[in-house]
XYZ file of N, CA and C in Angstrom:
357
model
N 78.512 109.092 120.053
C 79.797 109.396 120.666
C 80.917 109.399 119.636
N 80.812 108.517 118.626
C 81.846 108.443 117.595
C 81.990 109.768 116.861
N 80.874 110.471 116.643
C 80.935 111.744 115.919
C 81.658 112.821 116.722
N 81.633 112.700 118.033
C 82.297 113.679 118.881
C 83.813 113.480 118.857
N 84.265 112.229 118.871
C 85.702 111.967 118.939
C 86.370 111.895 117.573
N 85.588 111.776 116.514
C 86.170 111.644 115.170
C 87.126 112.779 114.812
N 86.771 114.054 115.047
C 87.730 115.135 114.727
C 89.037 115.022 115.522
N 88.954 114.580 116.770
C 90.175 114.388 117.559
C 91.069 113.347 116.906
N 90.512 112.177 116.568
C 91.309 111.099 115.971
C 91.859 111.526 114.610
N 91.065 112.256 113.848
C 91.523 112.721 112.534
C 92.695 113.695 112.691
N 92.569 114.637 113.624
C 93.651 115.604 113.867
C 94.910 114.899 114.360
N 94.747 113.969 115.293
C 95.897 113.219 115.807
C 96.557 112.413 114.695
N 95.759 111.811 113.819
C 96.306 111.051 112.698
C 97.086 111.930 111.738
N 96.546 113.086 111.432
C 97.248 114.003 110.528
C 98.550 114.498 111.146
N 98.526 114.786 112.440
C 99.747 115.201 113.132
C 100.787 114.078 113.104
N 100.352 112.855 113.335
C 101.270 111.713 113.300
C 101.862 111.519 111.903
N 101.056 111.673 110.870
C 101.579 111.571 109.498
C 102.610 112.668 109.258
N 102.314 113.883 109.709
C 103.269 114.984 109.548
C 104.600 114.689 110.219
N 104.552 114.165 111.443
C 105.797 113.814 112.138
C 106.506 112.652 111.438
N 105.721 111.699 110.913
C 106.320 110.593 110.168
C 107.026 111.069 108.909
N 106.414 112.009 108.219
C 107.036 112.562 107.008
C 108.316 113.313 107.375
N 108.303 114.048 108.480
C 109.535 114.702 108.941
C 110.610 113.661 109.250
N 110.179 112.522 109.777
C 111.118 111.455 110.102
C 111.811 110.872 108.887
N 111.224 111.028 107.716
C 111.879 110.560 106.487
C 113.163 111.350 106.258
N 113.126 112.654 106.553
C 114.280 113.511 106.301
C 115.213 113.626 107.504
N 114.663 113.500 108.713
C 115.476 113.649 109.922
C 115.830 112.270 110.463
N 117.097 111.921 110.464
C 117.491 110.547 110.770
C 117.157 110.065 112.176
N 117.089 110.932 113.165
C 116.823 110.477 114.525
C 115.339 110.509 114.894
N 114.496 110.961 113.982
C 113.056 110.974 114.221
C 112.458 109.748 113.526
N 111.804 108.869 114.279
C 111.303 107.627 113.668
C 110.131 107.889 112.727
N 110.045 107.115 111.678
C 108.969 107.273 110.707
C 107.851 106.280 110.954
N 108.175 105.002 110.951
C 107.148 103.961 111.042
C 106.321 104.060 112.327
N 106.923 104.326 113.505
C 106.066 104.446 114.692
C 105.011 105.547 114.556
N 105.372 106.649 113.932
C 104.372 107.701 113.723
C 103.310 107.261 112.722
N 103.701 106.499 111.703
C 102.707 105.979 110.763
C 101.820 104.929 111.431
N 102.368 104.156 112.370
C 101.545 103.220 113.147
C 100.502 103.983 113.960
N 100.938 105.055 114.587
C 100.007 105.883 115.351
C 98.953 106.498 114.431
N 99.375 106.949 113.259
C 98.431 107.531 112.311
C 97.400 106.490 111.863
N 97.845 105.279 111.572
C 96.910 104.219 111.168
C 95.915 103.932 112.288
N 96.386 103.895 113.521
C 95.517 103.695 114.682
C 94.458 104.800 114.745
N 94.887 106.040 114.587
C 93.956 107.178 114.646
C 92.988 107.174 113.466
N 93.498 106.886 112.275
C 92.632 106.877 111.097
C 91.625 105.731 111.139
N 91.965 104.632 111.820
C 91.008 103.534 111.970
C 89.772 104.009 112.722
N 89.930 105.040 113.530
C 88.834 105.581 114.315
C 88.192 106.813 113.687
N 88.773 107.310 112.595
C 88.249 108.544 112.018
C 88.055 108.486 110.509
N 88.971 107.861 109.784
C 88.904 107.852 108.328
C 89.511 106.549 107.804
N 88.716 105.478 107.717
C 89.239 104.183 107.276
C 89.885 104.203 105.890
N 89.471 105.118 105.034
C 90.079 105.206 103.701
C 91.546 105.615 103.826
N 91.833 106.578 104.677
C 93.222 107.005 104.882
C 94.029 105.921 105.586
N 93.392 105.211 106.498
C 94.070 104.087 107.144
C 94.508 103.070 106.094
N 93.620 102.742 105.180
C 93.938 101.767 104.140
C 95.043 102.275 103.216
N 95.051 103.567 102.947
C 96.118 104.131 102.109
C 97.482 103.953 102.773
N 97.536 104.138 104.087
C 98.801 103.899 104.799
C 99.189 102.423 104.720
N 98.230 101.540 104.938
C 98.518 100.104 104.913
C 98.905 99.617 103.523
N 98.452 100.303 102.489
C 98.754 99.919 101.107
C 99.997 100.609 100.553
N 100.606 101.498 101.315
C 101.785 102.218 100.831
C 102.884 101.217 100.500
N 103.545 101.373 99.333
C 104.542 100.384 98.917
C 105.739 100.256 99.862
N 106.172 101.328 100.481
C 107.350 101.259 101.355
C 106.985 101.051 102.829
N 106.015 101.806 103.299
C 105.691 101.780 104.725
C 104.545 100.833 105.075
N 103.780 100.405 104.102
C 102.675 99.486 104.355
C 103.106 98.136 104.914
N 104.128 97.478 104.333
C 104.526 96.167 104.866
C 104.905 96.174 106.351
N 105.754 97.118 106.841
C 106.032 97.080 108.283
C 104.801 97.387 109.138
N 103.902 98.229 108.630
C 102.677 98.510 109.375
C 101.818 97.256 109.486
N 101.690 96.530 108.395
C 100.889 95.296 108.415
C 101.560 94.217 109.272
N 102.899 94.114 109.207
C 103.609 93.135 110.042
C 103.356 93.413 111.518
N 103.386 94.669 111.896
C 103.148 95.003 113.291
C 101.714 94.641 113.691
N 100.768 94.978 112.846
C 99.369 94.693 113.165
C 99.085 93.200 113.249
N 99.683 92.450 112.348
C 99.362 91.019 112.279
C 100.125 90.205 113.322
N 101.411 90.529 113.543
C 102.240 89.676 114.403
C 103.000 90.430 115.482
N 102.793 91.752 115.576
C 103.584 92.571 116.496
C 105.072 92.385 116.218
N 105.404 92.355 114.923
C 106.776 92.062 114.492
C 107.475 93.331 113.994
N 108.785 93.394 114.273
C 109.641 94.483 113.790
C 110.796 93.820 113.053
N 111.032 94.178 111.781
C 112.145 93.567 111.044
C 113.488 93.848 111.734
N 114.405 92.892 111.629
C 115.719 93.019 112.279
C 116.437 94.288 111.835
N 116.337 94.618 110.571
C 116.994 95.829 110.059
C 116.449 97.072 110.761
N 115.145 97.116 110.979
C 114.534 98.255 111.674
C 114.965 98.287 113.134
N 115.092 97.109 113.741
C 115.557 97.049 115.128
C 116.965 97.625 115.242
N 117.825 97.209 114.356
C 119.204 97.710 114.379
C 119.247 99.221 114.181
N 118.476 99.699 113.213
C 118.451 101.146 112.950
C 117.954 101.908 114.176
N 116.934 101.388 114.839
C 116.408 102.048 116.032
C 117.450 102.078 117.146
N 118.122 100.952 117.354
C 119.120 100.891 118.418
C 120.320 101.781 118.131
N 120.748 101.816 116.887
C 121.855 102.700 116.515
C 121.445 104.158 116.710
N 120.236 104.502 116.279
C 119.740 105.870 116.459
C 119.655 106.263 117.924
N 119.187 105.331 118.752
C 119.121 105.620 120.186
C 120.517 105.771 120.780
N 121.442 104.945 120.331
C 122.817 105.068 120.819
C 123.429 106.412 120.464
N 123.191 106.852 119.251
C 123.690 108.169 118.827
C 123.046 109.271 119.662
N 121.757 109.138 119.923
C 121.065 110.142 120.740
C 121.644 110.216 122.146
N 121.923 109.071 122.740
C 122.511 109.056 124.084
C 123.904 109.669 124.049
N 124.683 109.368 123.024
C 126.025 109.943 122.916
C 125.954 111.467 122.787
N 125.039 111.955 121.982
C 124.863 113.407 121.835
C 124.413 114.012 123.165
N 123.507 113.315 123.849
C 123.055 113.792 125.165
C 124.221 113.866 126.140
N 125.095 112.877 126.103
C 126.243 112.867 127.006
C 127.144 114.072 126.753
N 127.321 114.410 125.481
C 128.190 115.539 125.145
C 127.572 116.857 125.600
N 126.284 117.043 125.339
C 125.661 118.334 125.612
C 125.063 118.464 127.010
N 124.645 117.352 127.604
C 123.999 117.425 128.912
C 124.953 117.077 130.047
N 125.882 116.164 129.785
C 126.841 115.778 130.803
C 126.233 114.905 131.891
N 127.106 114.570 132.844
C 126.702 113.715 133.958
C 126.003 114.565 135.000
N 125.003 114.178 135.674
C 124.248 112.930 135.642
C 123.033 113.009 134.733
N 122.870 114.128 134.006
C 121.674 114.346 133.196
C 121.543 113.340 132.067
N 122.643 112.806 131.606
C 122.597 111.821 130.526
C 121.946 110.518 130.992
N 121.845 110.306 132.290
C 121.231 109.069 132.783
C 119.773 108.918 132.356
N 119.025 110.008 132.330
C 117.607 109.924 131.959
C 117.436 109.408 130.528
N 118.046 110.042 129.516
C 117.885 109.493 128.169
C 118.507 108.106 128.017
N 119.591 107.855 128.741
C 120.221 106.533 128.640
C 119.296 105.445 129.171
N 118.639 105.692 130.286
C 117.719 104.705 130.852
C 116.488 104.511 129.975
N 115.957 105.603 129.448
C 114.793 105.504 128.561
C 115.165 104.721 127.300
N 116.310 105.022 126.726
C 116.742 104.311 125.516
C 117.060 102.849 125.818
N 117.624 102.571 126.967
C 117.917 101.174 127.316
C 116.627 100.381 127.465
N 115.645 100.947 128.149
C 114.373 100.241 128.345
C 113.627 100.065 127.030
N 113.529 101.134 126.241
C 112.804 101.010 124.969
C 113.597 100.167 123.974
N 114.921 100.242 124.012
C 115.736 99.401 123.138
C 115.568 97.920 123.445
N 115.517 97.591 124.736
C 115.280 96.196 125.134
C 113.927 95.740 124.629
N 112.908 96.589 124.794
C 111.562 96.235 124.336
C 111.555 95.999 122.824
N 112.176 96.887 122.074
C 112.226 96.745 120.608
C 112.941 95.449 120.237
N 114.097 95.170 120.859
C 114.882 94.005 120.478
C 114.155 92.692 120.768
N 113.286 92.682 121.773
C 112.588 91.446 122.140
C 111.305 91.209 121.350
N 110.948 92.097 120.436
C 109.763 91.872 119.597
C 110.089 90.829 118.533
N 109.053 90.179 118.044
C 109.210 89.177 116.971
C 109.755 89.846 115.713
N 110.340 89.011 114.834
C 110.874 89.522 113.560
C 110.063 89.008 112.395
């Protein structure tokens, strides 16, 4: 069964890495969550690539912190919340009332979840 699902996990991992790399340049697109997803997928398809992500000098430490303790550094929490706030503000300008409620509620719920994680 592993041989059947391996191409799926490999493709999903590569897609997640691609989105993570885009997130490096695009400020409102998260990087580390996509790399977390990529590591998860590579663990099921290509352990060598998973290890390369975990050993990366910049992104490896937050990936390992999440795996070991489900922890998010305070700086990352702040950046995520600020990014979500900016997204809601942009939504308010372009979508208006009451459409802004959907992104606002999603950001409030996910922001609360992020803030309550260990540091």
